[in-house]
């Protein structure tokens, strides 16, 4: 089982964007630089987060990204599904039907018990991800993070955030 | 998040092997045929299950595979970890350290809160997988499966199981 590396980048970026003032945005290139990532690599994930309604994108040379709603209403599950897709990790290939003994399709009306058991475990995983809000991540960093890291993060946001004229969904 | 296709094959094979009599084995090629899989593809997964102590392999032309312990003591987690490896799905790349502001390593002594939150969710997933025993899967199939599927599965085991002289851990 493996999550793509983009998940780590996506959560870090969303947590950083939780600290901007008002409806300000941060350019994707600045976010990439702050985590030592290639801008084109990160852009792919920022666009996925935008398509999924986790982030908003303001186009143009003075634009950038911001949260589409308050960090209290974004969960780790929202971010993981945005980047990894909504498909379950276990994808039943119905191999039970593939053997040399061909049975009528009516023999397979009930879902395979193996698939059901794997999906039940995945629901537990998703429920745990849904319990953690982006605001929890930010609050934990503020409480537990090293003061030097916190100062560097604040300085980064201060330096790169760009106030925008257009309102943000965050304020609705 | 994605699990490899081998997980489905591995669980189906283990469930099939739970039905052999005594210390009998079933050849890997027969298991592959029964699920319409390539023998070389399946062999890789059967060997992983053997290395992890879920299955036992009896070598030679009259050999094959059997469970290494009773189905009551094999969980879905045992099988998933055997096939997918024991690494967590979320692999923290410590990208928090990669930005242009270089801090001393002492600033990163505490684990990243994002990693901690992701691993907490993964523990919930693994706990759910550990709750389901292979014997539960087999019992569920016996109770809920279509009678034609059950009959085909029993006939397959009957036809392909090979009694072995050497004892199985199952009987210890």
mmCIF file with all atom_site columns, N, CA and C in Angstrom, chain A residues 1-3 8-9 11-12 33-36 76 84 89 91 93-95 98-100 103 106-107 110 114 117-118 121-122 125 128-129 137 144 146 148-149, chain B residues 1-3 8-9 11-12 33-36 76 84 89 91 93-95 98-100 103 106-107 110 114 117-118 121-122 125 128-129 144 146 148-149:
data_model
loop_
_atom_site.group_PDB
_atom_site.id
_atom_site.type_symbol
_atom_site.label_atom_id
_atom_site.label_alt_id
_atom_site.label_comp_id
_atom_site.label_asym_id
_atom_site.label_entity_id
_atom_site.label_seq_id
_atom_site.pdbx_PDB_ins_code
_atom_site.Cartn_x
_atom_site.Cartn_y
_atom_site.Cartn_z
_atom_site.occupancy
_atom_site.B_iso_or_equiv
_atom_site.pdbx_formal_charge
_atom_site.auth_seq_id
_atom_site.auth_comp_id
_atom_site.auth_asym_id
_atom_site.auth_atom_id
_atom_site.pdbx_PDB_model_num
ATOM 1   N N  . UNK A 1 1   ? 0.851   -1.190  0.000   1.00 0.00 ? 1   UNK A N  1
ATOM 2   C CA . UNK A 1 1   ? 0.000   0.000   0.000   1.00 0.00 ? 1   UNK A CA 1
ATOM 3   C C  . UNK A 1 1   ? 0.883   1.235   0.000   1.00 0.00 ? 1   UNK A C  1
ATOM 4   N N  . UNK A 1 2   ? 0.549   2.147   -0.852  1.00 0.00 ? 2   UNK A N  1
ATOM 5   C CA . UNK A 1 2   ? 1.393   3.329   -0.933  1.00 0.00 ? 2   UNK A CA 1
ATOM 6   C C  . UNK A 1 2   ? 0.569   4.551   -1.322  1.00 0.00 ? 2   UNK A C  1
ATOM 7   N N  . UNK A 1 3   ? 0.811   5.632   -0.600  1.00 0.00 ? 3   UNK A N  1
ATOM 8   C CA . UNK A 1 3   ? 0.259   6.922   -0.979  1.00 0.00 ? 3   UNK A CA 1
ATOM 9   C C  . UNK A 1 3   ? 1.309   7.640   -1.809  1.00 0.00 ? 3   UNK A C  1
ATOM 10  N N  . UNK A 1 8   ? 2.066   14.435  0.964   1.00 0.00 ? 8   UNK A N  1
ATOM 11  C CA . UNK A 1 8   ? 2.840   15.197  1.947   1.00 0.00 ? 8   UNK A CA 1
ATOM 12  C C  . UNK A 1 8   ? 2.923   16.671  1.515   1.00 0.00 ? 8   UNK A C  1
ATOM 13  N N  . UNK A 1 9   ? 3.243   16.881  0.241   1.00 0.00 ? 9   UNK A N  1
ATOM 14  C CA . UNK A 1 9   ? 3.353   18.252  -0.275  1.00 0.00 ? 9   UNK A CA 1
ATOM 15  C C  . UNK A 1 9   ? 2.018   18.975  -0.161  1.00 0.00 ? 9   UNK A C  1
ATOM 16  N N  . UNK A 1 11  ? -0.525  18.481  1.908   1.00 0.00 ? 11  UNK A N  1
ATOM 17  C CA . UNK A 1 11  ? -0.914  18.843  3.283   1.00 0.00 ? 11  UNK A CA 1
ATOM 18  C C  . UNK A 1 11  ? -0.058  20.006  3.784   1.00 0.00 ? 11  UNK A C  1
ATOM 19  N N  . UNK A 1 12  ? 1.250   19.957  3.510   1.00 0.00 ? 12  UNK A N  1
ATOM 20  C CA . UNK A 1 12  ? 2.117   21.058  3.945   1.00 0.00 ? 12  UNK A CA 1
ATOM 21  C C  . UNK A 1 12  ? 1.678   22.384  3.311   1.00 0.00 ? 12  UNK A C  1
ATOM 22  N N  . UNK A 1 33  ? 9.209   26.484  -3.620  1.00 0.00 ? 33  UNK A N  1
ATOM 23  C CA . UNK A 1 33  ? 10.527  26.830  -3.091  1.00 0.00 ? 33  UNK A CA 1
ATOM 24  C C  . UNK A 1 33  ? 10.595  26.550  -1.585  1.00 0.00 ? 33  UNK A C  1
ATOM 25  N N  . UNK A 1 34  ? 9.502   26.808  -0.902  1.00 0.00 ? 34  UNK A N  1
ATOM 26  C CA . UNK A 1 34  ? 9.555   26.666  0.559   1.00 0.00 ? 34  UNK A CA 1
ATOM 27  C C  . UNK A 1 34  ? 9.690   25.204  0.997   1.00 0.00 ? 34  UNK A C  1
ATOM 28  N N  . UNK A 1 35  ? 9.344   24.267  0.101   1.00 0.00 ? 35  UNK A N  1
ATOM 29  C CA . UNK A 1 35  ? 9.520   22.848  0.441   1.00 0.00 ? 35  UNK A CA 1
ATOM 30  C C  . UNK A 1 35  ? 10.541  22.161  -0.463  1.00 0.00 ? 35  UNK A C  1
ATOM 31  N N  . UNK A 1 36  ? 11.285  22.960  -1.216  1.00 0.00 ? 36  UNK A N  1
ATOM 32  C CA . UNK A 1 36  ? 12.336  22.389  -2.067  1.00 0.00 ? 36  UNK A CA 1
ATOM 33  C C  . UNK A 1 36  ? 11.795  21.470  -3.148  1.00 0.00 ? 36  UNK A C  1
ATOM 34  N N  . UNK A 1 76  ? -8.014  16.046  6.617   1.00 0.00 ? 76  UNK A N  1
ATOM 35  C CA . UNK A 1 76  ? -6.962  15.315  5.900   1.00 0.00 ? 76  UNK A CA 1
ATOM 36  C C  . UNK A 1 76  ? -7.570  14.431  4.818   1.00 0.00 ? 76  UNK A C  1
ATOM 37  N N  . UNK A 1 84  ? -5.156  11.805  -4.370  1.00 0.00 ? 84  UNK A N  1
ATOM 38  C CA . UNK A 1 84  ? -5.057  10.382  -4.717  1.00 0.00 ? 84  UNK A CA 1
ATOM 39  C C  . UNK A 1 84  ? -6.274  9.855   -5.483  1.00 0.00 ? 84  UNK A C  1
ATOM 40  N N  . UNK A 1 89  ? -8.565  1.972   -2.125  1.00 0.00 ? 89  UNK A N  1
ATOM 41  C CA . UNK A 1 89  ? -7.212  1.422   -2.300  1.00 0.00 ? 89  UNK A CA 1
ATOM 42  C C  . UNK A 1 89  ? -7.292  -0.016  -2.800  1.00 0.00 ? 89  UNK A C  1
ATOM 43  N N  . UNK A 1 91  ? -8.949  -2.567  -5.042  1.00 0.00 ? 91  UNK A N  1
ATOM 44  C CA . UNK A 1 91  ? -9.812  -2.584  -6.220  1.00 0.00 ? 91  UNK A CA 1
ATOM 45  C C  . UNK A 1 91  ? -10.086 -4.026  -6.610  1.00 0.00 ? 91  UNK A C  1
ATOM 46  N N  . UNK A 1 93  ? -10.924 -7.034  -8.543  1.00 0.00 ? 93  UNK A N  1
ATOM 47  C CA . UNK A 1 93  ? -10.892 -7.396  -9.957  1.00 0.00 ? 93  UNK A CA 1
ATOM 48  C C  . UNK A 1 93  ? -11.829 -8.545  -10.276 1.00 0.00 ? 93  UNK A C  1
ATOM 49  N N  . UNK A 1 94  ? -12.640 -8.937  -9.269  1.00 0.00 ? 94  UNK A N  1
ATOM 50  C CA . UNK A 1 94  ? -13.591 -10.052 -9.454  1.00 0.00 ? 94  UNK A CA 1
ATOM 51  C C  . UNK A 1 94  ? -12.884 -11.287 -10.019 1.00 0.00 ? 94  UNK A C  1
ATOM 52  N N  . UNK A 1 95  ? -11.699 -11.569 -9.497  1.00 0.00 ? 95  UNK A N  1
ATOM 53  C CA . UNK A 1 95  ? -10.971 -12.730 -10.013 1.00 0.00 ? 95  UNK A CA 1
ATOM 54  C C  . UNK A 1 95  ? -11.684 -14.025 -9.652  1.00 0.00 ? 95  UNK A C  1
ATOM 55  N N  . UNK A 1 98  ? -12.898 -15.778 -12.702 1.00 0.00 ? 98  UNK A N  1
ATOM 56  C CA . UNK A 1 98  ? -11.998 -16.004 -13.839 1.00 0.00 ? 98  UNK A CA 1
ATOM 57  C C  . UNK A 1 98  ? -11.549 -17.443 -14.079 1.00 0.00 ? 98  UNK A C  1
ATOM 58  N N  . UNK A 1 99  ? -11.876 -18.326 -13.177 1.00 0.00 ? 99  UNK A N  1
ATOM 59  C CA . UNK A 1 99  ? -11.359 -19.685 -13.263 1.00 0.00 ? 99  UNK A CA 1
ATOM 60  C C  . UNK A 1 99  ? -11.945 -20.469 -14.417 1.00 0.00 ? 99  UNK A C  1
ATOM 61  N N  . UNK A 1 100 ? -11.492 -21.716 -14.554 1.00 0.00 ? 100 UNK A N  1
ATOM 62  C CA . UNK A 1 100 ? -11.951 -22.542 -15.677 1.00 0.00 ? 100 UNK A CA 1
ATOM 63  C C  . UNK A 1 100 ? -13.427 -22.937 -15.563 1.00 0.00 ? 100 UNK A C  1
ATOM 64  N N  . UNK A 1 103 ? -19.433 -20.023 -14.222 1.00 0.00 ? 103 UNK A N  1
ATOM 65  C CA . UNK A 1 103 ? -20.778 -20.029 -13.641 1.00 0.00 ? 103 UNK A CA 1
ATOM 66  C C  . UNK A 1 103 ? -21.565 -18.864 -14.213 1.00 0.00 ? 103 UNK A C  1
ATOM 67  N N  . UNK A 1 106 ? -25.438 -14.872 -12.361 1.00 0.00 ? 106 UNK A N  1
ATOM 68  C CA . UNK A 1 106 ? -26.316 -14.809 -11.184 1.00 0.00 ? 106 UNK A CA 1
ATOM 69  C C  . UNK A 1 106 ? -25.650 -15.402 -9.943  1.00 0.00 ? 106 UNK A C  1
ATOM 70  N N  . UNK A 1 107 ? -24.560 -16.168 -10.139 1.00 0.00 ? 107 UNK A N  1
ATOM 71  C CA . UNK A 1 107 ? -23.840 -16.742 -8.992  1.00 0.00 ? 107 UNK A CA 1
ATOM 72  C C  . UNK A 1 107 ? -23.009 -15.682 -8.267  1.00 0.00 ? 107 UNK A C  1
ATOM 73  N N  . UNK A 1 110 ? -24.182 -11.418 -5.121  1.00 0.00 ? 110 UNK A N  1
ATOM 74  C CA . UNK A 1 110 ? -23.715 -10.900 -3.824  1.00 0.00 ? 110 UNK A CA 1
ATOM 75  C C  . UNK A 1 110 ? -22.257 -10.470 -3.943  1.00 0.00 ? 110 UNK A C  1
ATOM 76  N N  . UNK A 1 114 ? -14.438 -10.878 0.426   1.00 0.00 ? 114 UNK A N  1
ATOM 77  C CA . UNK A 1 114 ? -13.079 -10.323 0.561   1.00 0.00 ? 114 UNK A CA 1
ATOM 78  C C  . UNK A 1 114 ? -13.112 -8.827  0.266   1.00 0.00 ? 114 UNK A C  1
ATOM 79  N N  . UNK A 1 117 ? -14.746 -7.001  3.180   1.00 0.00 ? 117 UNK A N  1
ATOM 80  C CA . UNK A 1 117 ? -13.883 -6.875  4.362   1.00 0.00 ? 117 UNK A CA 1
ATOM 81  C C  . UNK A 1 117 ? -12.804 -5.819  4.140   1.00 0.00 ? 117 UNK A C  1
ATOM 82  N N  . UNK A 1 118 ? -12.262 -5.774  2.926   1.00 0.00 ? 118 UNK A N  1
ATOM 83  C CA . UNK A 1 118 ? -11.220 -4.775  2.638   1.00 0.00 ? 118 UNK A CA 1
ATOM 84  C C  . UNK A 1 118 ? -11.807 -3.366  2.636   1.00 0.00 ? 118 UNK A C  1
ATOM 85  N N  . UNK A 1 121 ? -12.314 -2.032  6.197   1.00 0.00 ? 121 UNK A N  1
ATOM 86  C CA . UNK A 1 121 ? -11.082 -1.495  6.790   1.00 0.00 ? 121 UNK A CA 1
ATOM 87  C C  . UNK A 1 121 ? -10.773 -0.115  6.218   1.00 0.00 ? 121 UNK A C  1
ATOM 88  N N  . UNK A 1 122 ? -11.059 0.043   4.931   1.00 0.00 ? 122 UNK A N  1
ATOM 89  C CA . UNK A 1 122 ? -10.771 1.344   4.318   1.00 0.00 ? 122 UNK A CA 1
ATOM 90  C C  . UNK A 1 122 ? -11.700 2.432   4.877   1.00 0.00 ? 122 UNK A C  1
ATOM 91  N N  . UNK A 1 125 ? -10.067 3.727   7.887   1.00 0.00 ? 125 UNK A N  1
ATOM 92  C CA . UNK A 1 125 ? -8.953  4.629   7.541   1.00 0.00 ? 125 UNK A CA 1
ATOM 93  C C  . UNK A 1 125 ? -9.488  6.014   7.192   1.00 0.00 ? 125 UNK A C  1
ATOM 94  N N  . UNK A 1 128 ? -10.753 7.951   10.141  1.00 0.00 ? 128 UNK A N  1
ATOM 95  C CA . UNK A 1 128 ? -9.668  8.534   10.946  1.00 0.00 ? 128 UNK A CA 1
ATOM 96  C C  . UNK A 1 128 ? -9.100  9.768   10.266  1.00 0.00 ? 128 UNK A C  1
ATOM 97  N N  . UNK A 1 129 ? -8.959  9.731   8.953   1.00 0.00 ? 129 UNK A N  1
ATOM 98  C CA . UNK A 1 129 ? -8.463  10.915  8.230   1.00 0.00 ? 129 UNK A CA 1
ATOM 99  C C  . UNK A 1 129 ? -9.464  12.066  8.327   1.00 0.00 ? 129 UNK A C  1
ATOM 100 N N  . UNK A 1 137 ? -3.926  20.461  12.498  1.00 0.00 ? 137 UNK A N  1
ATOM 101 C CA . UNK A 1 137 ? -2.513  20.375  12.084  1.00 0.00 ? 137 UNK A CA 1
ATOM 102 C C  . UNK A 1 137 ? -1.807  21.702  12.383  1.00 0.00 ? 137 UNK A C  1
ATOM 103 N N  . UNK A 1 144 ? 3.453   22.729  19.244  1.00 0.00 ? 144 UNK A N  1
ATOM 104 C CA . UNK A 1 144 ? 4.519   21.734  19.410  1.00 0.00 ? 144 UNK A CA 1
ATOM 105 C C  . UNK A 1 144 ? 5.752   22.001  18.538  1.00 0.00 ? 144 UNK A C  1
ATOM 106 N N  . UNK A 1 146 ? 9.022   23.539  16.663  1.00 0.00 ? 146 UNK A N  1
ATOM 107 C CA . UNK A 1 146 ? 10.204  24.245  17.159  1.00 0.00 ? 146 UNK A CA 1
ATOM 108 C C  . UNK A 1 146 ? 10.040  25.743  16.873  1.00 0.00 ? 146 UNK A C  1
ATOM 109 N N  . UNK A 1 148 ? 12.020  27.979  16.017  1.00 0.00 ? 148 UNK A N  1
ATOM 110 C CA . UNK A 1 148 ? 12.724  28.432  14.805  1.00 0.00 ? 148 UNK A CA 1
ATOM 111 C C  . UNK A 1 148 ? 11.935  28.085  13.544  1.00 0.00 ? 148 UNK A C  1
ATOM 112 N N  . UNK A 1 149 ? 11.324  26.893  13.544  1.00 0.00 ? 149 UNK A N  1
ATOM 113 C CA . UNK A 1 149 ? 10.499  26.495  12.394  1.00 0.00 ? 149 UNK A CA 1
ATOM 114 C C  . UNK A 1 149 ? 9.276   27.398  12.281  1.00 0.00 ? 149 UNK A C  1
ATOM 115 N N  . UNK B 2 1   ? -4.373  6.480   -2.821  1.00 0.00 ? 1   UNK B N  1
ATOM 116 C CA . UNK B 2 1   ? -3.830  5.284   -2.191  1.00 0.00 ? 1   UNK B CA 1
ATOM 117 C C  . UNK B 2 1   ? -4.219  4.072   -3.019  1.00 0.00 ? 1   UNK B C  1
ATOM 118 N N  . UNK B 2 2   ? -3.269  3.223   -3.202  1.00 0.00 ? 2   UNK B N  1
ATOM 119 C CA . UNK B 2 2   ? -3.568  2.037   -4.012  1.00 0.00 ? 2   UNK B CA 1
ATOM 120 C C  . UNK B 2 2   ? -2.861  0.809   -3.441  1.00 0.00 ? 2   UNK B C  1
ATOM 121 N N  . UNK B 2 3   ? -3.631  -0.256  -3.348  1.00 0.00 ? 3   UNK B N  1
ATOM 122 C CA . UNK B 2 3   ? -3.046  -1.554  -3.016  1.00 0.00 ? 3   UNK B CA 1
ATOM 123 C C  . UNK B 2 3   ? -2.763  -2.273  -4.320  1.00 0.00 ? 3   UNK B C  1
ATOM 124 N N  . UNK B 2 8   ? -5.620  -9.044  -3.736  1.00 0.00 ? 8   UNK B N  1
ATOM 125 C CA . UNK B 2 8   ? -6.845  -9.819  -3.993  1.00 0.00 ? 8   UNK B CA 1
ATOM 126 C C  . UNK B 2 8   ? -6.493  -11.289 -4.249  1.00 0.00 ? 8   UNK B C  1
ATOM 127 N N  . UNK B 2 9   ? -5.491  -11.505 -5.075  1.00 0.00 ? 9   UNK B N  1
ATOM 128 C CA . UNK B 2 9   ? -5.082  -12.876 -5.387  1.00 0.00 ? 9   UNK B CA 1
ATOM 129 C C  . UNK B 2 9   ? -4.600  -13.598 -4.130  1.00 0.00 ? 9   UNK B C  1
ATOM 130 N N  . UNK B 2 11  ? -5.348  -13.074 -0.951  1.00 0.00 ? 11  UNK B N  1
ATOM 131 C CA . UNK B 2 11  ? -6.419  -13.422 0.005   1.00 0.00 ? 11  UNK B CA 1
ATOM 132 C C  . UNK B 2 11  ? -7.248  -14.587 -0.544  1.00 0.00 ? 11  UNK B C  1
ATOM 133 N N  . UNK B 2 12  ? -7.571  -14.553 -1.837  1.00 0.00 ? 12  UNK B N  1
ATOM 134 C CA . UNK B 2 12  ? -8.341  -15.660 -2.424  1.00 0.00 ? 12  UNK B CA 1
ATOM 135 C C  . UNK B 2 12  ? -7.583  -16.986 -2.300  1.00 0.00 ? 12  UNK B C  1
ATOM 136 N N  . UNK B 2 33  ? -4.630  -21.153 -12.056 1.00 0.00 ? 33  UNK B N  1
ATOM 137 C CA . UNK B 2 33  ? -5.687  -21.507 -13.014 1.00 0.00 ? 33  UNK B CA 1
ATOM 138 C C  . UNK B 2 33  ? -7.068  -21.200 -12.430 1.00 0.00 ? 33  UNK B C  1
ATOM 139 N N  . UNK B 2 34  ? -7.218  -21.465 -11.148 1.00 0.00 ? 34  UNK B N  1
ATOM 140 C CA . UNK B 2 34  ? -8.550  -21.321 -10.559 1.00 0.00 ? 34  UNK B CA 1
ATOM 141 C C  . UNK B 2 34  ? -8.989  -19.862 -10.502 1.00 0.00 ? 34  UNK B C  1
ATOM 142 N N  . UNK B 2 35  ? -8.046  -18.912 -10.587 1.00 0.00 ? 35  UNK B N  1
ATOM 143 C CA . UNK B 2 35  ? -8.429  -17.499 -10.604 1.00 0.00 ? 35  UNK B CA 1
ATOM 144 C C  . UNK B 2 35  ? -8.065  -16.823 -11.932 1.00 0.00 ? 35  UNK B C  1
ATOM 145 N N  . UNK B 2 36  ? -7.726  -17.632 -12.927 1.00 0.00 ? 36  UNK B N  1
ATOM 146 C CA . UNK B 2 36  ? -7.417  -17.075 -14.245 1.00 0.00 ? 36  UNK B CA 1
ATOM 147 C C  . UNK B 2 36  ? -6.194  -16.167 -14.232 1.00 0.00 ? 36  UNK B C  1
ATOM 148 N N  . UNK B 2 76  ? -6.328  -10.571 7.823   1.00 0.00 ? 76  UNK B N  1
ATOM 149 C CA . UNK B 2 76  ? -6.143  -9.850  6.552   1.00 0.00 ? 76  UNK B CA 1
ATOM 150 C C  . UNK B 2 76  ? -4.902  -8.961  6.629   1.00 0.00 ? 76  UNK B C  1
ATOM 151 N N  . UNK B 2 84  ? 2.325   -6.422  0.421   1.00 0.00 ? 84  UNK B N  1
ATOM 152 C CA . UNK B 2 84  ? 2.609   -5.003  0.168   1.00 0.00 ? 84  UNK B CA 1
ATOM 153 C C  . UNK B 2 84  ? 3.825   -4.475  0.929   1.00 0.00 ? 84  UNK B C  1
ATOM 154 N N  . UNK B 2 89  ? 1.843   3.428   4.385   1.00 0.00 ? 89  UNK B N  1
ATOM 155 C CA . UNK B 2 89  ? 1.431   3.973   3.081   1.00 0.00 ? 89  UNK B CA 1
ATOM 156 C C  . UNK B 2 89  ? 1.914   5.413   2.932   1.00 0.00 ? 89  UNK B C  1
ATOM 157 N N  . UNK B 2 91  ? 4.661   7.962   3.437   1.00 0.00 ? 91  UNK B N  1
ATOM 158 C CA . UNK B 2 91  ? 6.101   7.972   3.693   1.00 0.00 ? 91  UNK B CA 1
ATOM 159 C C  . UNK B 2 91  ? 6.570   9.423   3.763   1.00 0.00 ? 91  UNK B C  1
ATOM 160 N N  . UNK B 2 93  ? 8.671   12.404  3.634   1.00 0.00 ? 93  UNK B N  1
ATOM 161 C CA . UNK B 2 93  ? 9.941   12.756  2.982   1.00 0.00 ? 93  UNK B CA 1
ATOM 162 C C  . UNK B 2 93  ? 10.639  13.897  3.684   1.00 0.00 ? 93  UNK B C  1
ATOM 163 N N  . UNK B 2 94  ? 10.099  14.305  4.844   1.00 0.00 ? 94  UNK B N  1
ATOM 164 C CA . UNK B 2 94  ? 10.684  15.423  5.619   1.00 0.00 ? 94  UNK B CA 1
ATOM 165 C C  . UNK B 2 94  ? 10.904  16.642  4.733   1.00 0.00 ? 94  UNK B C  1
ATOM 166 N N  . UNK B 2 95  ? 9.922   16.936  3.884   1.00 0.00 ? 95  UNK B N  1
ATOM 167 C CA . UNK B 2 95  ? 10.084  18.098  3.004   1.00 0.00 ? 95  UNK B CA 1
ATOM 168 C C  . UNK B 2 95  ? 10.080  19.390  3.803   1.00 0.00 ? 95  UNK B C  1
ATOM 169 N N  . UNK B 2 98  ? 13.347  21.123  3.563   1.00 0.00 ? 98  UNK B N  1
ATOM 170 C CA . UNK B 2 98  ? 13.973  21.334  2.253   1.00 0.00 ? 98  UNK B CA 1
ATOM 171 C C  . UNK B 2 98  ? 14.000  22.766  1.745   1.00 0.00 ? 98  UNK B C  1
ATOM 172 N N  . UNK B 2 99  ? 13.316  23.653  2.416   1.00 0.00 ? 99  UNK B N  1
ATOM 173 C CA . UNK B 2 99  ? 13.176  25.009  1.897   1.00 0.00 ? 99  UNK B CA 1
ATOM 174 C C  . UNK B 2 99  ? 14.483  25.794  1.920   1.00 0.00 ? 99  UNK B C  1
ATOM 175 N N  . UNK B 2 100 ? 14.426  27.045  1.454   1.00 0.00 ? 100 UNK B N  1
ATOM 176 C CA . UNK B 2 100 ? 15.645  27.871  1.367   1.00 0.00 ? 100 UNK B CA 1
ATOM 177 C C  . UNK B 2 100 ? 16.182  28.262  2.739   1.00 0.00 ? 100 UNK B C  1
ATOM 178 N N  . UNK B 2 103 ? 17.575  25.349  8.751   1.00 0.00 ? 103 UNK B N  1
ATOM 179 C CA . UNK B 2 103 ? 17.644  25.367  10.210  1.00 0.00 ? 103 UNK B CA 1
ATOM 180 C C  . UNK B 2 103 ? 18.495  24.198  10.674  1.00 0.00 ? 103 UNK B C  1
ATOM 181 N N  . UNK B 2 106 ? 18.486  20.231  14.994  1.00 0.00 ? 106 UNK B N  1
ATOM 182 C CA . UNK B 2 106 ? 17.815  20.191  16.303  1.00 0.00 ? 106 UNK B CA 1
ATOM 183 C C  . UNK B 2 106 ? 16.402  20.790  16.226  1.00 0.00 ? 106 UNK B C  1
ATOM 184 N N  . UNK B 2 107 ? 16.115  21.545  15.158  1.00 0.00 ? 107 UNK B N  1
ATOM 185 C CA . UNK B 2 107 ? 14.767  22.118  15.008  1.00 0.00 ? 107 UNK B CA 1
ATOM 186 C C  . UNK B 2 107 ? 13.755  21.062  14.570  1.00 0.00 ? 107 UNK B C  1
ATOM 187 N N  . UNK B 2 110 ? 11.419  16.822  17.021  1.00 0.00 ? 110 UNK B N  1
ATOM 188 C CA . UNK B 2 110 ? 10.044  16.313  17.175  1.00 0.00 ? 110 UNK B CA 1
ATOM 189 C C  . UNK B 2 110 ? 9.518   15.883  15.811  1.00 0.00 ? 110 UNK B C  1
ATOM 190 N N  . UNK B 2 114 ? 2.184   16.317  10.688  1.00 0.00 ? 114 UNK B N  1
ATOM 191 C CA . UNK B 2 114 ? 1.460   15.765  9.534   1.00 0.00 ? 114 UNK B CA 1
ATOM 192 C C  . UNK B 2 114 ? 1.728   14.261  9.435   1.00 0.00 ? 114 UNK B C  1
ATOM 193 N N  . UNK B 2 117 ? -0.199  12.461  12.198  1.00 0.00 ? 117 UNK B N  1
ATOM 194 C CA . UNK B 2 117 ? -1.641  12.342  11.924  1.00 0.00 ? 117 UNK B CA 1
ATOM 195 C C  . UNK B 2 117 ? -1.914  11.277  10.867  1.00 0.00 ? 117 UNK B C  1
ATOM 196 N N  . UNK B 2 118 ? -1.063  11.233  9.859   1.00 0.00 ? 118 UNK B N  1
ATOM 197 C CA . UNK B 2 118 ? -1.253  10.233  8.801   1.00 0.00 ? 118 UNK B CA 1
ATOM 198 C C  . UNK B 2 118 ? -1.007  8.814   9.337   1.00 0.00 ? 118 UNK B C  1
ATOM 199 N N  . UNK B 2 121 ? -4.006  7.518   11.349  1.00 0.00 ? 121 UNK B N  1
ATOM 200 C CA . UNK B 2 121 ? -5.075  6.979   10.498  1.00 0.00 ? 121 UNK B CA 1
ATOM 201 C C  . UNK B 2 121 ? -4.699  5.593   9.982   1.00 0.00 ? 121 UNK B C  1
ATOM 202 N N  . UNK B 2 122 ? -3.430  5.419   9.682   1.00 0.00 ? 122 UNK B N  1
ATOM 203 C CA . UNK B 2 122 ? -3.002  4.115   9.173   1.00 0.00 ? 122 UNK B CA 1
ATOM 204 C C  . UNK B 2 122 ? -3.097  3.035   10.253  1.00 0.00 ? 122 UNK B C  1
ATOM 205 N N  . UNK B 2 125 ? -6.528  1.763   10.116  1.00 0.00 ? 125 UNK B N  1
ATOM 206 C CA . UNK B 2 125 ? -6.709  0.857   8.963   1.00 0.00 ? 125 UNK B CA 1
ATOM 207 C C  . UNK B 2 125 ? -6.170  -0.533  9.296   1.00 0.00 ? 125 UNK B C  1
ATOM 208 N N  . UNK B 2 128 ? -8.281  -2.445  11.752  1.00 0.00 ? 128 UNK B N  1
ATOM 209 C CA . UNK B 2 128 ? -9.478  -3.023  11.130  1.00 0.00 ? 128 UNK B CA 1
ATOM 210 C C  . UNK B 2 128 ? -9.117  -4.273  10.329  1.00 0.00 ? 128 UNK B C  1
ATOM 211 N N  . UNK B 2 129 ? -7.996  -4.239  9.627   1.00 0.00 ? 129 UNK B N  1
ATOM 212 C CA . UNK B 2 129 ? -7.566  -5.433  8.871   1.00 0.00 ? 129 UNK B CA 1
ATOM 213 C C  . UNK B 2 129 ? -7.219  -6.574  9.827   1.00 0.00 ? 129 UNK B C  1
ATOM 214 N N  . UNK B 2 144 ? -22.706 -17.240 3.032   1.00 0.00 ? 144 UNK B N  1
ATOM 215 C CA . UNK B 2 144 ? -23.316 -16.250 2.144   1.00 0.00 ? 144 UNK B CA 1
ATOM 216 C C  . UNK B 2 144 ? -23.071 -16.524 0.663   1.00 0.00 ? 144 UNK B C  1
ATOM 217 N N  . UNK B 2 146 ? -22.841 -18.110 -3.097  1.00 0.00 ? 146 UNK B N  1
ATOM 218 C CA . UNK B 2 146 ? -23.802 -18.814 -3.934  1.00 0.00 ? 146 UNK B CA 1
ATOM 219 C C  . UNK B 2 146 ? -23.469 -20.314 -3.908  1.00 0.00 ? 146 UNK B C  1
ATOM 220 N N  . UNK B 2 148 ? -23.566 -22.584 -6.039  1.00 0.00 ? 148 UNK B N  1
ATOM 221 C CA . UNK B 2 148 ? -22.780 -23.039 -7.192  1.00 0.00 ? 148 UNK B CA 1
ATOM 222 C C  . UNK B 2 148 ? -21.299 -22.687 -7.046  1.00 0.00 ? 148 UNK B C  1
ATOM 223 N N  . UNK B 2 149 ? -21.041 -21.504 -6.493  1.00 0.00 ? 149 UNK B N  1
ATOM 224 C CA . UNK B 2 149 ? -19.645 -21.100 -6.260  1.00 0.00 ? 149 UNK B CA 1
ATOM 225 C C  . UNK B 2 149 ? -19.010 -21.989 -5.198  1.00 0.00 ? 149 UNK B C  1
#
